[in-house]
Amino acid sequence: MNTISVWRATAPEAGFPMLQEETTADVVIVGGGITGVTLALNLVEQGTSVVLLEARNIGFGSTGNSTGNLYETVSRGIHRVVNQWGGDVAHAITTARRTALEQIEQRVRRFNIPCGFRRCKLYRYATTENAQSTIEKEYQASLKAGLTAHFEKTLLAPLPRPQGPAMVLNNQAQFHPQAYIHGLAGEAASRGCRIFENSMALEVDPDRRVVRTANGQVTAREVVLATHSPKGIHLVQAEMIVNREYGLATRIARDSFPDGIFWGSGIERLSVRSVDVDDATFFVCVGEEHKTGQEDATINLDRLEAAAQGNFNVSEIAYRWSAQNYSAADGLPYIGRDAAGCFIATGFETDGLIYGTLAASLIADKIAGRDNVLAPIVKATRFSPLKGAKGVAEETATVLKSLIKDYVTDRETIPLSQLMPGKAAIVKFENVSLAAYRETDGTLFAVSPVCTHMKCRVHWNGVEKSWDCPCHGSRFAPDGTVIEGPATEPLQRHFLPGH
Ligand SMILES: Cc1cc2nc3c(=O)[nH]c(=O)nc-3n(C[C@H](O)[C@H](O)[C@H](O)COP(=O)(O)OP(=O)(O)OC[C@H]3O[C@@H](n4cnc5c(N)ncnc54)[C@H](O)[C@@H]3O)c2cc1C
Ligand code: FES
C-alpha cells in the first residue's frame, strides 16, 4: 500500500538543489518542516545569513502529514497544563499560540500564499457519557487559561450527535500545511536563504558548529536542530513519549461537510475536517494513535478506516498516511539551547504547527539577543521531575521493557528461507538475527535489528514498510537508511547474495 498525505499529494514539489559544497552562514538550520522554514524566513528578514538543510524535501516530516489545524489551545487538553503548571503558565502558552496563529495569517495575506487559510470554530465534543466530564473539565481550564470558550448544543450533520453540549472556541483556523510552508520557503529563498533538499545532516559538531552532509558541509555561528526530535543523544529523549498517528482523506461533494475543527473523544479519539483543493473537496480523518514501534501499524490503520466508515459513512479512500509526534512528560514543549549549545525545538505533541511557528520566533529572538517571555517556560534544559514524573517513569519503563524483552527473549525468529515476498521478519541467518524484508519481486533487504541510537531493537511497520524503534522513535527504511528520529547512523546492511 502506498501512503501519502492529501497535503503532500496535492502540493507541487519545492525543487531546491542538493548541497554540494563547503560553505558558511550565520545560522545553519537542519530540518525543513514548519519550524525550520519559519525560522529561516524570520532570520533572513532580520538580516541574518541562513543555510537550511532538509534530508528529503520540504514538508517531508510531520508538517506535511498533519491535519492542518491551527488553534490557541492544545489538543490533549489545556487542563493538563493548568493542573501541572498553573493558570498563569497556561495563559502564557495560549497567548503565545494566539500570536503565532496571527503571524501565520498575516504571512498568508502579505505573501498571498494559496494555502486555503480560513478562520473557523474548534469543537470539542464527547461521543460517550464518560467522556463528557472531560469536556466540562476542559471548559473550566480553558477559562483559567484565558480562552473564550462557550457551549453549543449540537453539531451539524454528518457529525454525530454528541453526548452533552460541545465546547467551542471561536476564531481558530485551518490551512493546507504543505502549501503554506512551500510558500514560506519560496519567500525565504527570495530573500537570500540558501535552501537545500536531499541534504541529510549526517554529523553535527556542536563545538566547531559544523554540519556535514554526504556531499558538503556548513560552518555557522549557530546550529538549529529543527528536526522534530533532535539528532543524537539528548536528555529530553528520556522525557518524551513518541507516538504515531494515522490519517486518511476521501473525496466528498463540495459543501457537504461543515467548516470547522472537530475533535471527538470517546471510544475513538478522532479529529475530522474538510478541505477544498482546486476543484476537489476532501474529508480528512485523523486518529488511532499508538506508541511508535510497539503495535501493529496495519491494525491501527484498519481501525481508523473502520471508525471513519462507521461514523461518517466514508467510502473509497483517496489518501492514507501516518506521522509521528513527541510528547514531553511535563506537558510543555522544549525550545531553546540544549546542553551542547545547539538550538532544539521538540515535544510539540500534536500541536506543532503553532508550537513550531512560536519556536521559530523564540529562536530568532535568542539569536538576535532579544528577550522572549516564553523562553524560561519552555527552556530546553529544564528538568522538572515532579511535574513529569509519571511520563518519565512510563517512558523509562518502555525503554527498559523493549531492551529487556527483545534481548532476553530474542524475539521470535524464522529461518531466512521462510521469508515470503512482501513480508518482513526478524530472521536467523547463520546464527545471526537480522531484520529482513523481501520485496514482492523477491529482492531481499537484510539489516541489523539493533537501533543505532541507543541499541534498542527495531520492529516492523507494515503500513509504511519501515523498521521502527520503540525507544525514542527512530525509523529506518528496509535498506537501513534513517527516515526520522534521533538516530543519525543507518542500520548496518547485510548483503546475502543468492537469497
Ligand atoms: C497525525 C498528526 C496530525 C497533526 N496535526 C496537527 C494539527 O492539525 N495542528 C498542529 O498544530 N499540529 C499537528 N500535528 C503536529 C505537527 O504536525 C508537528 O508538531 C509539526 O509539524 C512539527 O514541525 P517540525 O518542523 O518541528 O518537524 P517536521 O515537520 O517533522 O520537520 C522536520 C524536518 O527535519 C527533517 N530532518 C530530519 N532529520 C534530518 C537530518 N538529519 N538532516 C536534515 N533534515 C532532517 C525531516 O525530513 C523533516 O522534514 C500533527 C501531528 C501528527 C502526527
Ligand atoms: S531511537 Fe533511541 S534506541 Fe532507537
Coordinates of C-alpha atoms and ligand atoms in Angstrom, one line a residue:
M1 CA 0.0 0.0 0.0
N2 CA 1.3 3.5 -0.9
T3 CA 1.0 6.0 1.8
I4 CA 1.0 9.7 1.1
S5 CA -0.9 12.5 2.7
V6 CA -3.6 14.6 1.0
W7 CA -1.3 17.6 1.6
R8 CA 1.9 16.1 0.1
A9 CA -0.1 14.7 -2.9
T10 CA -1.7 18.0 -3.8
A11 CA 1.1 20.5 -3.5
P12 CA 3.8 20.9 -6.1
E13 CA 7.5 19.9 -5.3
A14 CA 9.5 22.8 -3.9
G15 CA 12.5 21.8 -6.1
F16 CA 15.6 23.1 -4.2
P17 CA 19.0 21.7 -5.0
M18 CA 21.3 19.4 -3.0
L19 CA 24.2 20.8 -1.0
Q20 CA 27.4 20.1 -2.9
E21 CA 29.9 22.5 -1.5
E22 CA 31.6 23.7 1.7
T23 CA 30.0 26.9 2.8
T24 CA 29.5 29.2 5.8
A25 CA 26.5 31.1 7.2
D26 CA 25.5 32.9 10.4
V27 CA 23.0 30.1 11.1
V28 CA 22.6 26.6 9.8
I29 CA 19.1 25.1 10.2
V30 CA 18.7 21.4 10.0
G31 CA 15.2 20.4 9.0
G32 CA 12.6 21.8 6.6
G33 CA 9.3 21.5 8.4
I34 CA 7.3 24.4 9.7
T35 CA 9.8 25.1 12.5
G36 CA 12.9 25.3 10.2
V37 CA 11.2 27.1 7.3
T38 CA 9.5 29.7 9.5
L39 CA 12.8 30.3 11.4
A40 CA 14.7 30.6 8.1
L41 CA 12.3 33.4 7.0
N42 CA 12.4 35.1 10.4
L43 CA 16.2 35.2 10.3
V44 CA 16.7 36.4 6.7
E45 CA 14.1 39.1 7.4
Q46 CA 16.3 40.3 10.3
G47 CA 19.4 40.3 8.1
T48 CA 21.0 37.0 9.2
S49 CA 22.5 34.7 6.6
V50 CA 21.0 31.2 6.7
V51 CA 21.6 27.8 5.2
L52 CA 18.7 25.3 5.6
L53 CA 19.4 21.6 5.1
E54 CA 16.5 19.2 4.5
A55 CA 17.1 15.5 4.5
R56 CA 14.4 14.8 1.9
N57 CA 12.1 17.5 0.7
I58 CA 10.3 20.5 2.4
G59 CA 7.4 19.2 4.5
F60 CA 8.5 15.6 4.4
G61 CA 8.2 15.3 8.2
S62 CA 5.1 15.7 10.4
T63 CA 4.3 19.1 8.9
G64 CA 3.3 17.7 5.5
N65 CA 1.5 14.8 7.3
S66 CA -0.5 16.7 9.9
T67 CA -4.2 17.8 9.9
G68 CA -3.5 21.4 9.2
N69 CA -5.5 22.8 12.1
L70 CA -4.4 26.0 13.9
Y71 CA -5.6 26.7 17.4
E72 CA -4.8 28.6 20.6
T73 CA -5.4 25.6 22.9
V74 CA -3.6 22.3 23.0
S75 CA -5.2 19.1 21.7
R76 CA -4.6 16.8 24.7
G77 CA -6.3 19.4 26.8
I78 CA -5.2 22.7 28.3
H79 CA -6.5 21.3 31.7
R80 CA -3.2 19.2 31.8
V81 CA -1.1 22.4 31.5
V82 CA -3.3 24.2 34.1
N83 CA -3.0 21.2 36.5
Q84 CA 0.7 20.8 36.1
W85 CA 1.9 24.4 35.8
G86 CA -1.0 26.6 36.9
G87 CA -3.2 29.1 35.2
D88 CA -0.5 31.7 34.6
V89 CA 1.7 29.4 32.6
A90 CA -1.3 28.1 30.7
H91 CA -2.3 31.7 30.0
A92 CA 1.2 32.5 28.7
I93 CA 1.0 29.4 26.4
T94 CA -2.4 30.3 24.9
T95 CA -1.3 33.9 24.4
A96 CA 1.9 32.9 22.6
R97 CA -0.1 30.4 20.5
R98 CA -2.6 33.2 19.6
T99 CA 0.2 35.5 18.5
A100 CA 1.8 32.7 16.4
L101 CA -1.6 32.0 14.7
E102 CA -1.9 35.7 13.9
Q103 CA 1.6 35.7 12.4
I104 CA 0.7 32.8 10.1
E105 CA -2.5 34.6 9.0
Q106 CA -0.5 37.9 8.4
R107 CA 2.1 36.0 6.3
V108 CA -0.6 34.2 4.3
R109 CA -2.1 37.6 3.4
R110 CA 1.2 39.5 2.9
F111 CA 2.7 36.9 0.6
N112 CA -0.6 35.8 -0.9
I113 CA 0.1 32.2 -0.2
P114 CA -2.5 30.0 -1.8
C115 CA -3.0 27.6 1.2
G116 CA -6.8 27.8 1.8
F117 CA -6.3 29.6 5.2
R118 CA -9.7 30.1 6.8
R119 CA -10.8 31.2 10.2
C120 CA -13.2 28.7 11.8
K121 CA -14.6 27.3 15.1
L122 CA -13.0 24.5 17.0
Y123 CA -15.5 22.0 18.5
R124 CA -14.5 19.5 21.3
Y125 CA -17.2 17.0 22.0
A126 CA -17.9 13.7 23.7
T127 CA -19.2 10.6 21.9
T128 CA -19.7 8.7 25.2
E129 CA -21.2 9.6 28.5
N130 CA -17.9 9.0 30.3
A131 CA -16.0 11.5 28.1
Q132 CA -18.5 14.3 28.8
S133 CA -16.8 15.1 32.2
T134 CA -13.5 15.7 30.4
I135 CA -15.3 18.3 28.2
E136 CA -16.6 20.1 31.4
K137 CA -13.1 20.0 32.9
E138 CA -11.6 21.3 29.7
Y139 CA -14.1 24.2 29.7
Q140 CA -13.2 25.3 33.2
A141 CA -9.5 25.0 32.4
S142 CA -9.9 27.0 29.2
L143 CA -11.4 29.9 31.1
K144 CA -8.4 29.8 33.5
A145 CA -6.0 29.8 30.6
G146 CA -7.6 33.0 29.2
L147 CA -9.5 31.3 26.3
T148 CA -13.0 32.4 25.4
A149 CA -14.9 29.1 25.3
H150 CA -18.7 28.5 25.1
F151 CA -21.0 25.6 24.6
E152 CA -23.2 24.7 21.6
K153 CA -26.0 22.2 22.0
T154 CA -25.4 20.1 18.9
L155 CA -23.3 19.6 15.8
L156 CA -24.3 19.8 12.2
A157 CA -24.8 16.6 10.1
P158 CA -22.9 14.4 9.2
L159 CA -21.2 14.8 12.6
P160 CA -22.6 12.6 15.3
R161 CA -25.0 13.8 18.0
P162 CA -22.6 14.5 20.9
Q163 CA -23.2 13.3 24.5
G164 CA -23.9 16.7 26.1
P165 CA -23.0 20.0 24.5
A166 CA -19.9 20.6 22.5
M167 CA -17.3 23.1 23.8
V168 CA -16.5 25.7 21.2
L169 CA -13.6 28.1 20.6
N170 CA -14.3 30.8 18.0
N171 CA -11.8 32.3 15.6
Q172 CA -9.4 29.4 15.3
A173 CA -8.1 28.4 11.8
Q174 CA -7.2 25.8 9.2
F175 CA -4.9 25.7 6.2
H176 CA -3.1 23.4 3.8
P177 CA 0.2 22.9 5.7
Q178 CA 2.3 21.8 2.7
A179 CA 1.2 24.7 0.5
Y180 CA 1.9 27.1 3.4
I181 CA 5.5 26.0 4.0
H182 CA 6.2 25.9 0.3
G183 CA 5.1 29.5 0.2
L184 CA 7.2 30.4 3.1
A185 CA 10.2 28.6 1.8
G186 CA 9.9 30.5 -1.5
E187 CA 9.8 33.8 0.4
A188 CA 12.8 32.9 2.5
A189 CA 14.8 31.8 -0.7
S190 CA 13.8 35.0 -2.5
R191 CA 15.4 36.9 0.5
G192 CA 18.7 35.1 0.2
C193 CA 18.2 32.0 2.4
R194 CA 20.0 29.1 0.8
I195 CA 17.8 26.0 1.0
F196 CA 19.0 22.5 0.1
E197 CA 16.8 19.4 -0.2
N198 CA 18.0 15.8 -0.3
S199 CA 20.8 17.0 2.0
M200 CA 20.7 15.0 5.2
A201 CA 22.9 16.2 8.1
L202 CA 25.0 13.1 8.8
E203 CA 27.1 14.7 11.5
V204 CA 26.7 17.7 13.7
D205 CA 29.8 19.0 15.6
P206 CA 28.3 21.4 18.2
D207 CA 31.8 22.6 19.4
R208 CA 33.0 23.7 15.9
R209 CA 29.5 24.5 14.8
V210 CA 29.9 22.3 11.6
V211 CA 27.1 20.3 10.0
R212 CA 28.2 17.7 7.4
T213 CA 26.1 16.1 4.7
A214 CA 27.2 13.4 2.2
N215 CA 28.4 16.0 -0.4
G216 CA 29.1 19.1 1.6
Q217 CA 29.3 20.9 4.9
V218 CA 28.2 24.1 6.5
T219 CA 30.1 26.1 9.2
A220 CA 28.0 28.6 11.1
R221 CA 27.9 30.7 14.3
E222 CA 24.7 28.9 15.4
V223 CA 23.2 25.5 14.7
V224 CA 19.5 24.8 14.9
L225 CA 18.2 21.3 15.0
A226 CA 14.6 21.8 13.6
T227 CA 14.4 18.0 13.1
H228 CA 11.3 17.5 15.3
S229 CA 13.3 15.2 17.6
P230 CA 16.8 16.4 18.0
K231 CA 19.5 14.3 16.4
G232 CA 21.8 12.3 18.6
I233 CA 21.6 11.7 22.3
H234 CA 19.8 14.4 24.3
L235 CA 18.4 14.4 27.8
V236 CA 14.9 15.4 26.5
Q237 CA 14.6 12.0 24.8
A238 CA 14.3 10.3 28.2
E239 CA 11.4 12.6 29.0
M240 CA 9.3 12.2 25.8
I241 CA 6.8 9.7 24.6
V242 CA 6.8 9.0 20.9
N243 CA 3.6 8.2 19.1
R244 CA 2.5 7.5 15.5
E245 CA -1.0 8.6 14.4
Y246 CA -2.9 7.8 11.1
G247 CA -4.7 9.9 8.6
L248 CA -7.0 9.3 5.6
A249 CA -8.7 11.5 3.1
T250 CA -11.7 10.8 0.9
R251 CA -13.4 12.8 -1.8
I252 CA -16.8 14.4 -0.9
A253 CA -19.2 16.7 -2.5
R254 CA -18.4 20.4 -2.0
D255 CA -20.2 22.0 1.0
S256 CA -21.4 18.6 2.2
F257 CA -19.3 18.9 5.4
P258 CA -19.5 21.9 7.8
D259 CA -16.4 24.2 8.2
G260 CA -14.5 23.7 11.5
I261 CA -12.1 21.7 13.5
F262 CA -13.9 18.7 15.1
W263 CA -12.3 16.7 18.0
G264 CA -14.4 13.8 19.2
S265 CA -13.5 11.9 22.4
G266 CA -14.9 8.7 23.5
I267 CA -14.1 5.1 22.4
E268 CA -12.3 6.5 19.4
R269 CA -10.4 9.9 19.5
L270 CA -10.9 11.3 16.0
S271 CA -10.0 14.7 14.5
V272 CA -12.0 15.5 11.4
R273 CA -12.2 18.4 9.0
S274 CA -12.8 19.1 5.3
V275 CA -10.5 20.8 2.8
D276 CA -11.0 22.2 -0.7
V277 CA -8.1 21.6 -3.0
D278 CA -8.5 23.1 -6.5
D279 CA -11.8 21.6 -7.8
A280 CA -12.0 18.8 -5.2
T281 CA -13.2 18.6 -1.6
F282 CA -11.8 16.1 0.8
F283 CA -13.0 14.8 4.2
V284 CA -9.9 14.3 6.4
C285 CA -10.0 12.0 9.4
V286 CA -7.0 11.5 11.8
G287 CA -6.6 9.2 14.8
E288 CA -5.6 5.8 16.2
E289 CA -2.5 7.0 18.0
H290 CA -0.1 4.4 19.4
K291 CA 3.5 4.3 20.7
T292 CA 5.9 4.1 17.8
G293 CA 7.3 0.5 17.2
Q294 CA 5.0 -1.0 19.7
E295 CA 1.9 -2.0 17.9
D296 CA 1.0 -3.5 14.5
A297 CA 0.6 -0.4 12.3
T298 CA -1.7 -2.2 9.9
I299 CA -4.2 -2.9 12.6
N300 CA -4.3 0.7 13.7
L301 CA -4.8 2.0 10.1
D302 CA -7.6 -0.6 9.6
R303 CA -9.2 0.6 12.8
L304 CA -9.1 4.2 11.6
E305 CA -10.7 3.2 8.3
A306 CA -13.4 1.3 10.2
A307 CA -14.0 4.3 12.5
A308 CA -14.3 6.7 9.6
Q309 CA -16.6 4.3 7.8
G310 CA -18.7 3.7 10.9
N311 CA -19.1 7.3 12.0
F312 CA -19.0 9.2 8.6
N313 CA -20.1 6.6 6.0
V314 CA -16.8 7.1 4.2
S315 CA -16.1 5.1 1.0
E316 CA -13.2 5.0 -1.5
I317 CA -10.2 6.3 0.5
A318 CA -8.0 8.5 -1.7
Y319 CA -5.0 9.0 0.6
R320 CA -3.7 7.3 3.7
W321 CA -0.7 8.4 5.8
S322 CA 0.9 8.4 9.2
A323 CA 3.1 10.7 11.2
Q324 CA 5.0 11.0 14.4
N325 CA 4.6 13.2 17.5
Y326 CA 6.7 13.7 20.5
S327 CA 5.1 14.5 23.9
A328 CA 7.0 15.9 26.8
A329 CA 6.2 14.2 30.1
D330 CA 5.6 17.5 31.8
G331 CA 3.2 18.7 29.0
L332 CA 5.2 21.7 27.6
P333 CA 7.5 21.8 24.5
Y334 CA 11.3 22.1 24.8
I335 CA 12.5 25.1 22.9
G336 CA 15.9 26.8 23.2
R337 CA 19.6 26.0 23.6
D338 CA 20.5 22.4 24.6
A339 CA 23.4 21.5 26.9
A340 CA 25.8 21.4 23.9
G341 CA 24.8 24.9 22.7
C342 CA 22.7 24.0 19.7
F343 CA 19.1 25.2 19.5
I344 CA 16.4 22.5 19.6
A345 CA 12.6 22.6 19.3
T346 CA 10.7 19.4 20.2
G347 CA 7.9 17.9 22.4
F348 CA 5.2 19.6 20.4
E349 CA 2.6 16.8 20.9
T350 CA 0.1 17.2 18.0
D351 CA 0.1 21.0 18.3
G352 CA 3.4 21.8 16.5
L353 CA 2.1 23.8 13.5
I354 CA 1.6 26.6 16.1
Y355 CA 4.4 25.5 18.5
G356 CA 6.8 25.3 15.6
T357 CA 5.9 28.8 14.5
L358 CA 6.3 30.2 18.0
A359 CA 9.6 28.2 18.4
A360 CA 10.8 30.0 15.3
S361 CA 10.1 33.4 16.8
L362 CA 11.7 32.4 20.1
I363 CA 14.9 31.1 18.5
A364 CA 15.1 34.2 16.2
D365 CA 14.8 36.4 19.3
K366 CA 17.5 34.5 21.1
I367 CA 19.9 34.7 18.1
A368 CA 19.2 38.4 17.9
G369 CA 19.7 38.9 21.6
R370 CA 16.1 39.9 22.3
D371 CA 14.1 38.8 25.3
N372 CA 11.2 36.4 24.8
V373 CA 8.7 35.9 27.6
L374 CA 8.1 32.3 26.8
A375 CA 11.8 31.3 26.8
P376 CA 12.1 30.5 30.5
I377 CA 8.8 28.5 30.5
V378 CA 9.8 26.2 27.6
K379 CA 13.5 26.0 28.3
A380 CA 15.1 23.0 26.5
T381 CA 17.4 22.2 29.5
R382 CA 14.6 22.3 32.2
F383 CA 14.4 19.4 34.5
S384 CA 11.0 19.0 36.1
P385 CA 10.9 15.5 37.6
L386 CA 7.9 16.2 39.8
K387 CA 5.7 17.6 37.0
G388 CA 6.7 14.9 34.6
A389 CA 7.4 12.0 36.9
K390 CA 4.6 9.8 35.6
G391 CA 5.5 10.3 32.0
V392 CA 9.3 9.9 32.6
A393 CA 8.7 6.7 34.5
E394 CA 6.4 5.4 31.8
E395 CA 9.0 6.2 29.1
T396 CA 11.9 4.7 31.0
A397 CA 9.8 1.6 31.6
T398 CA 9.1 1.5 27.8
V399 CA 12.8 1.6 27.0
L400 CA 13.7 -0.9 29.7
K401 CA 10.9 -3.3 28.6
S402 CA 12.0 -3.0 25.0
L403 CA 15.6 -3.6 25.8
I404 CA 15.0 -6.5 28.2
K405 CA 12.2 -8.2 26.4
D406 CA 13.9 -8.1 23.0
Y407 CA 17.4 -9.1 24.2
V408 CA 16.4 -11.7 26.8
T409 CA 13.7 -13.4 24.8
D410 CA 15.4 -12.7 21.5
R411 CA 12.1 -12.2 19.8
E412 CA 10.6 -14.9 17.7
T413 CA 12.6 -15.5 14.6
I414 CA 12.1 -17.6 11.4
P415 CA 14.7 -19.0 9.1
L416 CA 15.5 -16.7 6.2
S417 CA 14.4 -19.3 3.7
Q418 CA 10.8 -19.0 5.1
L419 CA 10.5 -15.3 4.4
M420 CA 7.9 -14.8 1.7
P421 CA 7.8 -11.9 -0.9
G422 CA 6.1 -8.8 0.5
K423 CA 6.9 -9.9 4.1
A424 CA 9.3 -8.8 6.8
A425 CA 10.5 -10.6 9.9
I426 CA 13.4 -11.0 12.3
V427 CA 15.2 -13.9 10.7
K428 CA 18.1 -16.2 11.7
F429 CA 20.9 -16.5 9.1
E430 CA 24.0 -18.4 10.1
N431 CA 23.0 -17.9 13.7
V432 CA 22.8 -14.1 13.4
S433 CA 19.5 -12.3 13.9
L434 CA 18.7 -9.9 11.0
A435 CA 15.7 -7.6 10.3
A436 CA 14.8 -8.7 6.8
Y437 CA 12.2 -7.6 4.3
R438 CA 11.6 -9.3 0.9
E439 CA 10.0 -7.1 -1.7
T440 CA 7.2 -8.6 -3.9
D441 CA 9.7 -9.1 -6.7
G442 CA 11.9 -11.2 -4.4
T443 CA 14.6 -8.6 -3.7
L444 CA 15.9 -9.1 -0.1
F445 CA 16.9 -6.3 2.3
A446 CA 18.6 -7.5 5.4
V447 CA 19.9 -5.2 8.1
S448 CA 20.9 -5.3 11.8
P449 CA 17.9 -5.1 14.1
V450 CA 19.9 -3.1 16.6
C451 CA 18.9 0.6 16.5
T452 CA 22.0 2.8 16.0
H453 CA 20.7 5.4 18.5
M454 CA 20.9 3.6 21.8
K455 CA 20.7 -0.1 20.9
C456 CA 17.0 -1.0 21.3
R457 CA 15.7 -3.4 18.8
V458 CA 13.6 -2.3 15.9
H459 CA 10.1 -3.6 15.0
W460 CA 8.4 -3.8 11.5
N461 CA 5.9 -1.2 10.5
G462 CA 3.8 -2.9 7.8
V463 CA 1.9 0.2 6.7
E464 CA 5.0 2.3 5.9
K465 CA 7.4 -0.6 5.3
S466 CA 9.9 0.6 7.8
W467 CA 11.8 -0.6 10.9
D468 CA 10.6 1.5 13.9
C469 CA 12.4 1.7 17.2
P470 CA 10.2 1.6 20.3
C471 CA 12.6 3.5 22.5
H472 CA 12.9 7.0 21.0
G473 CA 11.1 6.7 17.7
S474 CA 13.9 6.4 15.2
R475 CA 12.7 4.9 11.9
F476 CA 14.6 3.2 9.2
A477 CA 13.9 2.2 5.6
P478 CA 14.3 -1.6 4.6
D479 CA 17.8 -0.8 3.4
G480 CA 18.7 0.7 6.8
T481 CA 18.6 4.4 5.8
V482 CA 17.4 6.7 8.6
I483 CA 13.9 8.1 7.9
E484 CA 13.4 10.1 11.1
G485 CA 14.0 10.2 14.8
P486 CA 17.2 10.8 16.8
A487 CA 19.4 8.2 15.1
T488 CA 22.0 9.5 12.7
E489 CA 23.6 6.3 11.5
P490 CA 21.8 3.8 9.3
L491 CA 21.1 0.2 10.4
Q492 CA 24.0 -1.9 9.3
R493 CA 23.2 -3.6 6.0
H494 CA 24.0 -7.2 5.3
F495 CA 24.3 -8.3 1.6
L496 CA 23.3 -12.0 1.2
P497 CA 23.9 -12.9 -2.5
G498 CA 21.7 -15.7 -3.7
H499 CA 19.0 -15.1 -1.1
Ligands
LIG1 C1 -1.2 12.8 12.5 C2 -0.7 14.2 13.0 C3 -1.6 15.3 12.9 C4 -1.2 16.5 13.3 N1 -2.0 17.6 13.2 C5 -1.6 18.8 13.7 C6 -2.5 19.9 13.5 O1 -3.6 19.8 13.0 N2 -2.1 21.1 14.1 C7 -0.9 21.2 14.7 O2 -0.6 22.3 15.2 N3 -0.1 20.2 14.8 C8 -0.4 19.0 14.3 N4 0.5 17.9 14.4 C9 1.8 18.2 14.9 C10 2.7 18.8 13.9 O3 2.5 18.2 12.6 C11 4.2 18.8 14.2 O4 4.4 19.0 15.6 C12 4.9 19.8 13.4 O5 4.7 19.6 12.1 C13 6.4 19.7 13.7 O6 7.1 20.5 12.8 P1 8.7 20.5 12.7 O7 9.0 21.4 11.7 O8 9.2 20.7 14.1 O9 9.0 19.0 12.4 P2 8.8 18.2 11.0 O10 7.7 18.8 10.2 O11 8.8 16.8 11.3 O12 10.1 18.6 10.2 C14 11.4 18.1 10.5 C15 12.2 18.0 9.2 O13 13.5 17.7 9.5 C16 14.0 16.8 8.5 N5 15.2 16.1 9.0 C17 15.2 15.2 10.0 N6 16.4 14.7 10.2 C18 17.2 15.5 9.3 C19 18.6 15.5 9.1 N7 19.5 14.6 9.7 N8 19.1 16.3 8.1 C20 18.3 17.2 7.5 N9 16.9 17.2 7.7 C21 16.4 16.4 8.6 C22 12.8 15.9 8.2 O14 12.9 15.3 6.9 C23 11.7 16.9 8.3 O15 11.3 17.4 7.1 C24 0.1 16.7 14.0 C25 0.9 15.6 14.1 C26 0.5 14.3 13.7 C27 1.4 13.2 13.9
FES2 S1 15.6 5.6 18.9 FE1 16.7 5.5 20.7 S2 17.4 3.4 20.8 FE2 16.3 3.6 19.0

